[in-house]
Tab-separated table of C-alpha atoms and ligand atoms in Angstrom:
chain	number	residue	atom	x	y	z
A	1	ASP	CA	2.458	-2.092	-29.522
A	2	ASN	CA	2.072	0.859	-31.813
A	3	LYS	CA	-0.432	-0.760	-34.136
A	4	ASN	CA	-2.971	1.956	-34.812
A	5	SER	CA	-1.041	4.855	-33.419
A	6	ASN	CA	-2.143	8.459	-33.966
A	7	ASP	CA	-5.753	7.486	-34.306
A	8	PRO	CA	-7.154	8.189	-30.895
A	9	THR	CA	-10.677	8.304	-32.299
A	10	ALA	CA	-10.728	4.524	-32.486
A	11	GLU	CA	-10.227	4.575	-28.756
A	12	THR	CA	-13.662	4.661	-27.176
A	13	GLN	CA	-14.941	1.827	-29.297
A	14	SER	CA	-12.069	-0.606	-29.213
A	15	ASN	CA	-11.362	-1.916	-25.806
A	16	THR	CA	-9.153	-4.912	-26.213
A	17	SER	CA	-7.183	-6.127	-23.266
A	18	SER	CA	-3.872	-5.495	-24.987
A	19	GLU	CA	-4.633	-1.791	-24.981
A	20	GLU	CA	-5.426	-1.744	-21.312
A	21	ASP	CA	-2.901	-1.477	-18.584
A	22	LYS	CA	-2.666	-4.652	-16.654
A	23	GLU	CA	-3.182	-4.341	-12.960
A	24	LEU	CA	0.063	-4.117	-11.076
A	25	PRO	CA	1.363	-7.079	-9.098
A	26	ALA	CA	0.394	-7.094	-5.429
A	27	SER	CA	3.944	-6.346	-4.287
A	28	GLU	CA	3.988	-3.173	-6.350
A	29	LYS	CA	0.579	-2.038	-5.226
A	30	SER	CA	1.650	-2.480	-1.663
A	31	LEU	CA	4.773	-0.465	-2.361
A	32	LEU	CA	2.952	2.367	-4.139
A	33	GLN	CA	0.412	2.469	-1.359
A	34	LYS	CA	3.258	3.022	1.100
A	35	ILE	CA	4.631	5.797	-1.075
A	36	VAL	CA	1.375	7.733	-1.228
A	37	ARG	CA	0.375	7.137	2.347
A	38	THR	CA	0.526	10.125	4.604
A	39	GLY	CA	-1.025	8.677	7.752
A	40	LEU	CA	-2.662	5.831	9.518
A	41	VAL	CA	-5.712	3.998	8.288
A	42	THR	CA	-8.043	4.031	11.231
A	43	SER	CA	-10.551	1.303	11.772
A	44	LYS	CA	-13.913	1.189	13.437
A	45	HIS	CA	-13.570	-2.532	14.020
A	46	ASP	CA	-12.193	-4.124	17.148
A	47	ILE	CA	-9.152	-6.339	17.315
A	48	GLU	CA	-10.089	-9.992	17.199
A	49	VAL	CA	-7.904	-12.368	19.132
A	50	GLN	CA	-8.042	-15.717	17.374
A	51	ARG	CA	-5.576	-17.541	19.554
A	52	ARG	CA	-4.185	-16.461	22.880
A	53	ASP	CA	-1.647	-17.674	25.349
A	54	PRO	CA	-3.549	-18.724	28.466
A	55	LYS	CA	-0.479	-18.153	30.634
A	56	SER	CA	0.023	-14.506	29.751
A	57	PRO	CA	-3.043	-12.329	29.525
A	58	LEU	CA	-3.284	-9.909	26.634
A	59	TYR	CA	-3.496	-6.281	27.418
A	60	SER	CA	-3.451	-3.109	25.391
A	61	ILE	CA	-1.627	0.142	25.928
A	62	LYS	CA	-2.942	3.587	25.114
A	63	SER	CA	0.412	5.373	25.124
A	64	PHE	CA	3.945	4.627	23.982
A	65	GLU	CA	5.314	5.618	27.420
A	66	LEU	CA	3.710	2.573	28.973
A	67	LEU	CA	5.978	0.351	26.888
A	68	LYS	CA	9.060	1.308	28.914
A	69	LEU	CA	11.091	1.854	25.778
A	70	HIS	CA	14.625	3.155	25.810
A	71	PRO	CA	14.310	6.973	25.951
A	72	SER	CA	16.214	7.473	22.701
A	73	LEU	CA	13.895	5.073	20.931
A	74	LEU	CA	10.806	6.767	22.373
A	75	LYS	CA	12.201	10.071	21.164
A	76	GLY	CA	12.485	8.649	17.662
A	77	VAL	CA	8.888	7.422	17.786
A	78	TYR	CA	7.560	10.823	18.813
A	79	GLU	CA	9.692	12.583	16.257
A	80	MET	CA	7.968	10.528	13.559
A	81	GLY	CA	4.720	12.105	14.654
A	82	TYR	CA	3.333	9.023	16.364
A	83	ASN	CA	1.464	10.422	19.345
A	84	ALA	CA	-0.440	7.326	20.325
A	85	PRO	CA	-0.369	3.686	19.229
A	86	SER	CA	-2.671	2.611	16.411
A	87	LYS	CA	-5.329	0.017	17.089
A	88	ILE	CA	-3.177	-2.932	16.068
A	89	GLN	CA	-0.189	-1.454	17.925
A	90	GLU	CA	-2.149	-1.120	21.172
A	91	THR	CA	-2.428	-4.879	21.441
A	92	ALA	CA	0.550	-6.045	19.390
A	93	LEU	CA	3.258	-3.942	21.019
A	94	PRO	CA	2.946	-5.171	24.642
A	95	LEU	CA	2.987	-8.679	23.248
A	96	LEU	CA	5.966	-8.102	20.963
A	97	LEU	CA	7.947	-6.542	23.802
A	98	ALA	CA	6.906	-9.033	26.494
A	99	ASN	CA	9.344	-11.229	28.341
A	100	PRO	CA	9.653	-14.072	27.761
A	101	PRO	CA	9.139	-13.207	24.081
A	102	GLN	CA	5.943	-14.381	22.428
A	103	ASN	CA	5.279	-15.258	18.828
A	104	LEU	CA	2.740	-13.193	16.969
A	105	ILE	CA	0.725	-13.563	13.793
A	106	ALA	CA	-1.031	-10.320	12.920
A	107	GLN	CA	-3.320	-9.494	10.045
A	108	SER	CA	-4.620	-6.060	9.229
A	109	GLN	CA	-4.971	-4.068	6.069
A	110	SER	CA	-2.178	-1.950	4.732
A	111	GLY	CA	-1.720	1.343	6.548
A	112	THR	CA	-2.806	0.249	10.004
A	113	GLY	CA	0.645	0.422	11.589
A	114	LYS	CA	2.100	-3.076	11.326
A	115	THR	CA	5.486	-1.984	10.024
A	116	ALA	CA	5.906	0.652	12.686
A	117	ALA	CA	5.021	-1.973	15.316
A	118	PHE	CA	7.535	-4.596	14.325
A	119	VAL	CA	10.264	-2.058	13.590
A	120	LEU	CA	9.843	-0.726	17.104
A	121	ALA	CA	10.005	-4.259	18.480
A	122	MET	CA	13.079	-5.081	16.399
A	123	LEU	CA	14.910	-1.989	17.564
A	124	SER	CA	14.081	-2.474	21.204
A	125	ARG	CA	15.249	-6.125	21.167
A	126	VAL	CA	18.682	-5.265	19.751
A	127	ASP	CA	21.700	-5.082	22.013
A	128	PRO	CA	23.640	-2.179	20.458
A	129	GLU	CA	26.849	-3.261	22.191
A	130	LEU	CA	26.978	-6.534	20.278
A	131	LYS	CA	28.314	-6.126	16.775
A	132	TYR	CA	26.604	-8.935	14.927
A	133	PRO	CA	23.125	-9.580	13.463
A	134	GLN	CA	20.418	-10.234	16.044
A	135	VAL	CA	17.331	-9.482	13.978
A	136	VAL	CA	16.292	-10.711	10.533
A	137	CYS	CA	13.357	-9.159	8.701
A	138	LEU	CA	12.166	-10.676	5.415
A	139	SER	CA	10.330	-8.659	2.759
A	140	PRO	CA	9.071	-9.949	-0.588
A	141	THR	CA	10.849	-7.422	-2.813
A	142	TYR	CA	13.855	-5.142	-2.979
A	143	GLU	CA	11.727	-2.009	-2.818
A	144	LEU	CA	9.617	-3.186	0.109
A	145	ALA	CA	12.765	-4.114	2.052
A	146	ILE	CA	14.113	-0.604	1.481
A	147	GLN	CA	10.834	0.927	2.714
A	148	THR	CA	11.038	-1.060	5.940
A	149	GLY	CA	14.717	-0.232	6.361
A	150	GLU	CA	13.945	3.452	5.999
A	151	VAL	CA	11.350	3.278	8.767
A	152	ALA	CA	13.927	1.561	10.981
A	153	ALA	CA	16.556	4.172	10.138
A	154	LYS	CA	14.180	6.993	11.022
A	155	MET	CA	12.965	5.464	14.222
A	156	SER	CA	16.531	4.792	15.370
A	157	THR	CA	17.759	8.329	14.681
A	158	TYR	CA	18.711	8.694	18.348
A	159	CYS	CA	20.149	5.195	18.648
A	160	PRO	CA	23.447	5.732	16.814
A	161	ASN	CA	24.811	2.343	17.807
A	162	ILE	CA	22.078	0.386	16.096
A	163	ASN	CA	22.839	-0.322	12.460
A	164	LEU	CA	21.093	-2.028	9.607
A	165	ARG	CA	22.215	-4.008	6.600
A	166	TYR	CA	20.145	-4.652	3.483
A	167	ALA	CA	20.273	-8.166	2.062
A	168	VAL	CA	18.862	-7.364	-1.357
A	169	ARG	CA	20.035	-7.552	-4.935
A	170	GLY	CA	23.031	-5.336	-5.580
A	171	GLU	CA	24.250	-5.524	-1.994
A	172	ASP	CA	27.471	-7.414	-1.451
A	173	VAL	CA	29.524	-8.443	1.530
A	174	GLU	CA	33.219	-9.151	1.208
A	175	LYS	CA	33.834	-12.898	0.981
A	176	GLY	CA	34.951	-14.399	4.255
A	177	SER	CA	33.942	-11.356	6.311
A	178	LYS	CA	31.180	-11.086	8.885
A	179	ILE	CA	28.300	-8.662	9.027
A	180	GLU	CA	28.535	-6.323	12.019
A	181	GLU	CA	25.164	-4.604	11.750
A	182	GLN	CA	22.588	-5.826	14.260
A	183	ILE	CA	19.634	-5.833	11.875
A	184	ILE	CA	19.317	-7.497	8.471
A	185	VAL	CA	16.390	-6.517	6.270
A	186	GLY	CA	16.198	-8.405	3.005
A	187	THR	CA	14.551	-10.724	0.564
A	188	PRO	CA	14.356	-14.456	1.384
A	189	GLY	CA	16.765	-15.767	-1.263
A	190	LYS	CA	19.531	-13.334	-0.444
A	191	VAL	CA	19.194	-13.769	3.316
A	192	LEU	CA	19.293	-17.541	2.920
A	193	ASP	CA	22.452	-17.303	0.810
A	194	TRP	CA	24.111	-14.994	3.302
A	195	ALA	CA	23.291	-17.344	6.158
A	196	THR	CA	24.128	-20.675	4.543
A	197	LYS	CA	26.285	-20.373	1.437
A	198	TYR	CA	28.464	-17.450	2.553
A	199	LYS	CA	28.029	-17.616	6.313
A	200	PHE	CA	28.165	-13.822	6.624
A	201	PHE	CA	26.265	-14.114	9.880
A	202	ASN	CA	25.380	-16.791	12.374
A	203	PRO	CA	21.643	-17.522	12.369
A	204	LYS	CA	21.957	-18.957	15.881
A	205	ASN	CA	22.403	-15.396	17.185
A	206	ILE	CA	19.068	-14.219	15.800
A	207	LYS	CA	16.617	-13.248	18.548
A	208	VAL	CA	13.867	-11.812	16.371
A	209	PHE	CA	12.632	-13.081	13.010
A	210	VAL	CA	10.114	-10.917	11.183
A	211	LEU	CA	8.204	-12.009	8.130
A	212	ASP	CA	6.446	-9.076	6.506
A	213	GLU	CA	3.898	-8.942	3.655
A	214	ALA	CA	3.325	-12.668	3.981
A	215	ASP	CA	0.386	-12.622	1.591
A	216	ILE	CA	2.685	-11.385	-1.151
A	217	MET	CA	5.297	-13.975	-0.218
A	218	VAL	CA	2.867	-16.870	-0.614
A	219	ASP	CA	2.222	-15.729	-4.168
A	220	THR	CA	5.904	-15.577	-5.031
A	221	GLN	CA	7.555	-18.735	-6.250
A	222	GLY	CA	10.094	-20.047	-3.768
A	223	HIS	CA	9.567	-17.482	-1.009
A	224	GLN	CA	7.739	-19.802	1.339
A	225	ASP	CA	10.347	-22.482	0.987
A	226	GLN	CA	13.269	-20.077	1.429
A	227	SER	CA	11.648	-18.439	4.447
A	228	PHE	CA	11.040	-21.798	5.987
A	229	ARG	CA	14.645	-22.865	5.419
A	230	ILE	CA	15.864	-19.692	7.116
A	231	ARG	CA	13.494	-20.300	9.978
A	232	LYS	CA	14.935	-23.777	10.571
A	233	LEU	CA	18.403	-22.266	11.102
A	234	LEU	CA	17.189	-20.060	13.938
A	235	PRO	CA	17.384	-20.977	17.609
A	236	GLU	CA	14.370	-22.447	19.354
A	237	THR	CA	14.011	-19.317	21.467
A	238	CYS	CA	13.875	-16.907	18.523
A	239	GLN	CA	10.791	-14.706	18.582
A	240	MET	CA	8.668	-14.987	15.420
A	241	MET	CA	6.642	-12.062	14.128
A	242	PHE	CA	4.426	-12.711	11.130
A	243	PHE	CA	2.470	-9.995	9.305
A	244	SER	CA	-0.025	-10.054	6.493
A	245	ALA	CA	-2.615	-7.728	5.011
A	246	THR	CA	-4.964	-10.598	4.218
A	247	TYR	CA	-6.061	-13.718	6.000
A	248	THR	CA	-6.445	-16.533	3.537
A	249	GLU	CA	-5.987	-20.233	4.133
A	250	ASP	CA	-2.654	-20.199	2.294
A	251	VAL	CA	-1.394	-17.354	4.418
A	252	MET	CA	-2.491	-19.047	7.634
A	253	ARG	CA	-0.837	-22.324	6.699
A	254	PHE	CA	2.378	-20.423	6.048
A	255	ALA	CA	1.917	-18.482	9.283
A	256	ASN	CA	1.547	-21.574	11.404
A	257	ALA	CA	4.605	-23.149	9.797
A	258	ILE	CA	6.743	-20.070	10.480
A	259	ALA	CA	5.306	-19.056	13.833
A	260	PRO	CA	3.629	-21.987	15.555
A	261	MET	CA	1.746	-21.409	18.799
A	262	SER	CA	1.508	-17.700	18.152
A	263	VAL	CA	-1.019	-15.323	19.463
A	264	ILE	CA	-3.146	-14.389	16.446
A	265	LEU	CA	-4.487	-10.853	16.113
A	266	ARG	CA	-6.837	-9.723	13.388
A	267	LEU	CA	-8.291	-6.385	12.480
A	268	LYS	CA	-11.112	-6.579	9.947
A	269	ARG	CA	-10.721	-4.420	6.936
A	270	GLU	CA	-12.625	-1.193	6.691
A	271	GLU	CA	-15.007	-1.381	3.748
A	272	GLU	CA	-15.135	1.319	1.110
A	273	THR	CA	-18.370	3.248	0.757
A	274	LEU	CA	-19.830	5.973	-1.405
A	275	ASP	CA	-21.526	7.560	1.611
A	276	ASN	CA	-19.497	10.745	1.747
A	277	ILE	CA	-19.146	11.109	-1.989
A	278	ARG	CA	-21.221	13.442	-4.105
A	279	GLN	CA	-21.560	11.862	-7.512
A	280	TYR	CA	-22.219	13.735	-10.732
A	281	TYR	CA	-22.225	13.136	-14.423
A	282	VAL	CA	-21.627	15.465	-17.324
A	283	ASN	CA	-23.207	14.945	-20.741
A	284	CYS	CA	-20.640	15.063	-23.496
A	285	ASN	CA	-20.758	14.362	-27.212
A	286	ASN	CA	-17.264	13.070	-27.728
A	287	LYS	CA	-13.766	12.957	-26.375
A	288	GLU	CA	-13.057	16.626	-27.190
A	289	ASP	CA	-16.227	17.576	-25.388
A	290	LYS	CA	-15.126	15.564	-22.384
A	291	TYR	CA	-11.853	17.384	-22.480
A	292	ASP	CA	-13.597	20.781	-22.408
A	293	ALA	CA	-15.750	19.681	-19.489
A	294	LEU	CA	-12.679	18.529	-17.680
A	295	VAL	CA	-10.890	21.815	-18.154
A	296	ASN	CA	-13.961	23.675	-16.907
A	297	ILE	CA	-14.121	21.480	-13.835
A	298	TYR	CA	-10.421	21.867	-13.297
A	299	GLY	CA	-10.728	25.638	-13.545
A	300	GLY	CA	-13.508	25.570	-10.980
A	301	VAL	CA	-11.621	23.470	-8.498
A	302	THR	CA	-8.797	25.436	-7.014
A	303	ILE	CA	-8.320	23.439	-3.876
A	304	GLY	CA	-7.011	19.915	-3.560
A	305	GLN	CA	-5.930	17.458	-6.156
A	306	ALA	CA	-7.694	15.471	-8.808
A	307	MET	CA	-7.321	11.961	-10.129
A	308	ILE	CA	-8.583	11.162	-13.603
A	309	PHE	CA	-9.233	7.613	-14.766
A	310	CYS	CA	-9.148	6.538	-18.388
A	311	GLN	CA	-9.963	3.109	-19.739
A	312	THR	CA	-6.943	2.783	-22.000
A	313	LYS	CA	-3.360	3.985	-21.896
A	314	LYS	CA	-3.731	5.619	-25.284
A	315	MET	CA	-6.614	7.747	-24.057
A	316	ALA	CA	-4.661	8.605	-20.923
A	317	LEU	CA	-1.685	9.662	-22.984
A	318	TRP	CA	-3.823	11.792	-25.307
A	319	LEU	CA	-5.412	13.515	-22.339
A	320	VAL	CA	-2.141	14.213	-20.590
A	321	ASN	CA	-0.641	15.683	-23.751
A	322	GLN	CA	-3.671	17.927	-24.298
A	323	MET	CA	-3.583	19.185	-20.737
A	324	ALA	CA	0.169	19.657	-20.665
A	325	GLU	CA	0.017	21.652	-23.910
A	326	GLN	CA	-2.397	24.023	-22.223
A	327	GLY	CA	-0.020	24.447	-19.334
A	328	HIS	CA	-1.710	22.294	-16.683
A	329	ALA	CA	0.487	20.640	-14.075
A	330	VAL	CA	-0.527	17.105	-14.897
A	331	THR	CA	1.201	13.769	-14.624
A	332	LEU	CA	0.607	10.281	-15.968
A	333	LEU	CA	0.868	6.998	-14.175
A	334	SER	CA	0.752	4.102	-16.587
A	335	GLY	CA	1.721	0.473	-16.634
A	336	GLU	CA	4.703	1.061	-18.882
A	337	LEU	CA	6.680	2.976	-16.319
A	338	THR	CA	9.384	1.271	-14.317
A	339	VAL	CA	8.922	0.799	-10.589
A	340	GLN	CA	11.276	3.699	-9.930
A	341	GLN	CA	9.363	5.974	-12.314
A	342	ARG	CA	6.077	5.067	-10.698
A	343	ILE	CA	7.480	5.825	-7.260
A	344	SER	CA	8.714	9.179	-8.457
A	345	VAL	CA	5.382	10.089	-10.114
A	346	LEU	CA	3.455	9.251	-6.959
A	347	ASP	CA	5.994	10.972	-4.723
A	348	ARG	CA	5.631	14.186	-6.670
A	349	PHE	CA	1.854	13.958	-6.688
A	350	ARG	CA	1.723	13.313	-2.961
A	351	GLU	CA	3.925	16.343	-2.384
A	352	GLY	CA	1.493	18.388	-4.464
A	353	LYS	CA	3.954	19.202	-7.252
A	354	GLU	CA	1.294	18.110	-9.719
A	355	LYS	CA	-2.369	18.800	-9.112
A	356	VAL	CA	-3.751	16.248	-11.518
A	357	LEU	CA	-2.875	12.599	-11.879
A	358	VAL	CA	-4.129	10.772	-14.946
A	359	THR	CA	-4.136	7.024	-14.787
A	360	THR	CA	-5.674	3.821	-16.046
A	361	ASN	CA	-6.747	0.753	-14.172
A	362	VAL	CA	-3.212	0.187	-12.892
A	363	LEU	CA	-4.210	2.295	-9.937
A	364	SER	CA	-7.867	1.480	-9.581
A	365	ARG	CA	-7.523	-0.999	-6.784
A	366	GLY	CA	-6.006	-0.677	-3.405
A	367	ILE	CA	-4.464	2.735	-3.771
A	368	ASP	CA	-5.947	5.596	-1.780
A	369	ILE	CA	-4.431	8.989	-2.146
A	370	GLU	CA	-5.777	10.841	0.817
A	371	GLN	CA	-5.528	14.410	-0.372
A	372	VAL	CA	-7.445	13.717	-3.571
A	373	THR	CA	-10.712	15.636	-3.320
A	374	ILE	CA	-12.064	15.009	-6.776
A	375	VAL	CA	-12.077	11.870	-8.863
A	376	ILE	CA	-13.031	12.066	-12.509
A	377	ASN	CA	-13.986	9.092	-14.602
A	378	PHE	CA	-12.976	10.297	-18.042
A	379	ASP	CA	-14.207	6.871	-19.095
A	380	LEU	CA	-16.623	4.830	-17.016
A	381	PRO	CA	-15.112	1.604	-15.753
A	382	VAL	CA	-16.404	-1.289	-17.830
A	383	THR	CA	-15.420	-4.897	-18.265
A	384	VAL	CA	-14.152	-6.217	-21.597
A	385	ASN	CA	-17.782	-6.935	-22.480
A	386	ARG	CA	-18.659	-3.317	-21.750
A	387	GLU	CA	-20.638	-4.285	-18.688
A	388	PRO	CA	-20.391	-1.862	-15.771
A	389	ASP	CA	-17.427	-2.723	-13.557
A	390	TYR	CA	-18.932	-1.957	-10.145
A	391	ASP	CA	-15.933	-3.026	-8.116
A	392	THR	CA	-13.592	-0.783	-10.019
A	393	TYR	CA	-16.051	2.110	-9.738
A	394	LEU	CA	-16.132	1.669	-5.978
A	395	HIS	CA	-12.353	1.351	-5.709
A	396	ARG	CA	-11.811	4.464	-7.792
A	397	ILE	CA	-14.121	6.796	-5.947
A	398	GLY	CA	-15.120	5.054	-2.713
A	399	ARG	CA	-13.535	5.950	0.563
A	400	THR	CA	-12.898	4.075	3.756
A	401	GLY	CA	-14.087	5.341	7.120
A	402	ARG	CA	-10.963	7.335	7.810
A	403	PHE	CA	-11.886	10.059	5.370
A	404	GLY	CA	-14.262	12.229	7.303
A	405	LYS	CA	-14.235	14.886	4.639
A	406	LYS	CA	-16.434	14.703	1.624
A	407	GLY	CA	-15.292	13.773	-1.826
A	408	ILE	CA	-16.592	14.535	-5.290
A	409	ALA	CA	-16.796	12.135	-8.206
A	410	ILE	CA	-17.601	13.252	-11.732
A	411	ASN	CA	-18.411	10.882	-14.568
A	412	LEU	CA	-18.001	12.084	-18.126
A	413	VAL	CA	-20.475	10.251	-20.304
A	414	SER	CA	-21.014	10.285	-24.047
A	415	GLY	CA	-23.424	8.162	-26.008
A	416	SER	CA	-26.279	5.904	-25.062
A	417	SER	CA	-24.156	2.985	-23.996
A	418	ASP	CA	-22.354	5.219	-21.467
A	419	HIS	CA	-25.701	6.419	-20.155
A	420	PHE	CA	-26.881	2.871	-19.769
A	421	VAL	CA	-23.739	1.932	-17.827
A	422	LEU	CA	-24.172	5.005	-15.628
A	423	LYS	CA	-27.786	4.123	-14.892
A	424	GLN	CA	-26.767	0.615	-13.886
A	425	ILE	CA	-24.053	1.952	-11.594
A	426	GLU	CA	-26.527	4.328	-9.992
A	427	GLU	CA	-28.996	1.507	-9.367
A	428	HIS	CA	-26.351	-0.897	-8.153
A	429	PHE	CA	-25.136	1.411	-5.384
A	430	CYS	CA	-28.564	2.986	-4.701
A	431	LYS	CA	-26.935	6.405	-4.670
A	432	PRO	CA	-28.030	9.241	-6.948
A	433	ILE	CA	-25.659	10.513	-9.619
A	434	GLU	CA	-26.712	14.049	-10.466
A	435	CYS	CA	-26.375	15.916	-13.720
A	436	LEU	CA	-23.785	18.677	-13.687
A	437	ASN	CA	-23.623	21.510	-16.141
A	438	THR	CA	-19.988	22.513	-16.403
A	439	ASP	CA	-20.773	25.667	-18.396
A	440	ASN	CA	-22.726	26.975	-15.478
A	441	ALA	CA	-20.423	28.314	-12.791
A	442	ASP	CA	-23.116	28.040	-10.120
A	443	ASP	CA	-23.331	24.311	-10.622
A	444	MET	CA	-19.643	24.011	-9.927
A	445	GLU	CA	-19.726	25.421	-6.413
B	501	ADP	P1	1.312	-1.057	7.607
B	501	ADP	O1	2.643	-1.693	7.839
B	501	ADP	O2	0.193	-1.757	8.312
B	501	ADP	O3	1.017	-0.809	6.169
B	501	ADP	P2	2.590	1.347	8.600
B	501	ADP	O4	3.309	0.920	9.820
B	501	ADP	O5	3.401	1.515	7.371
B	501	ADP	O6	1.340	0.393	8.302
B	501	ADP	O7	1.804	2.686	8.954
B	501	ADP	C1	1.003	3.383	8.019
B	501	ADP	C2	1.262	4.865	8.095
B	501	ADP	O8	0.897	5.357	9.369
B	501	ADP	C3	2.722	5.248	7.921
B	501	ADP	O9	2.749	6.481	7.228
B	501	ADP	C4	3.245	5.381	9.326
B	501	ADP	O10	4.306	6.297	9.393
B	501	ADP	C5	2.021	5.898	10.061
B	501	ADP	N1	1.928	5.420	11.446
B	501	ADP	C6	2.223	4.193	11.932
B	501	ADP	N2	1.974	4.124	13.251
B	501	ADP	C7	1.504	5.340	13.619
B	501	ADP	C8	1.051	5.916	14.870
B	501	ADP	N3	1.029	5.210	16.002
B	501	ADP	N4	0.638	7.196	14.847
B	501	ADP	C9	0.637	7.908	13.706
B	501	ADP	N5	1.044	7.446	12.530
B	501	ADP	C10	1.475	6.170	12.459
């Protein structure tokens, strides 16, 4: 779509949806969030137990030692930097490791330690002496399956006899042979084929069945049905572990079909706030002016990393080219990139190889990059009708409780309509947005 290329001046006025980056699908957001994550999301809320087993009381553990794990597995856990269980792990782990095994449905937002919990449970349930699959873990996409597999590989560093097999596109097993790895991590369709059509493993030997990212599964055509068909092949005694970041009716219906009579644990999501954010605006006349302000800000901020949001991909591209020409280490994340390219952009940014990430609304929701200290709205977030988009504003610059440190948000505004939008945003959140003079070095401190 190169219609009016090379005329970036048309940009601020025209704001058609075809020029905007579409938001990424939930599976990709979840993946990118995993890529940029450097630690746990902590929560001020308490675990809610929505259904319990009256015969076995729930309890929580404050240290991994209390779980009586195999020493080589415990060593792997500590080596990953996990000193103490996260909130969801405190309650989920004793339950996942209990004997007789119990089924669990757990919901908590991304980053709270669900994957680490079920990977630990999977690994500790495996009998390394037996050379056939005993655990099946379903993920909605190829990339998410690989992420989970990598956590399992890391955690089992000191368990050389535990092995994992991916059941994802591109992976093949020789016809007529049997899988010897104890753990299968894959997507529903492929796992179902391997179990039924090719009989690469015997589902009757599966002791643990994990269903991860269930909320993404329910939105994917066929996944529920395939997962359910796999589930029906498993023995009665198989332990079911069901995880989701959200708790909708659809998800719960799916949950109860996969894991009936489970204990249900919920951790309410931590809301984003602007409480620790200092908000500013800079008066600009036009796009070039905004660019100058940006470079001044950038020069004044030597620590940390910055994220810059533009309304359209064309504006984002223009900005990145300008900055790159002047020798700034800047990178662009746009909707046109492939999944692999997006992963690599975010990987590099997280590692600090680039200090500035320019993006559009592809990243506005659900992605927190913890080390970002300054967020710049090169364009204010507006809806297609040029109404203020409060949600997007909050998602771009708001922080959840885990960020103790303060953040800075700077809005570059030009023209009366921008000022009007800014005023509305200020009133909506009841938080002052102060004027910043970027020519004045004192203001930048
Ligand atoms: P979720 O599956 O809920 O998204 P993860 O299990 O992926 O959460 O955990 C989020 C991040 O926190 C990961 O970087 C993971 O390595 C880390 N993590 C998980 N459990 C712990 C723990 N007990 N202590 C410290 N870090 C942890």
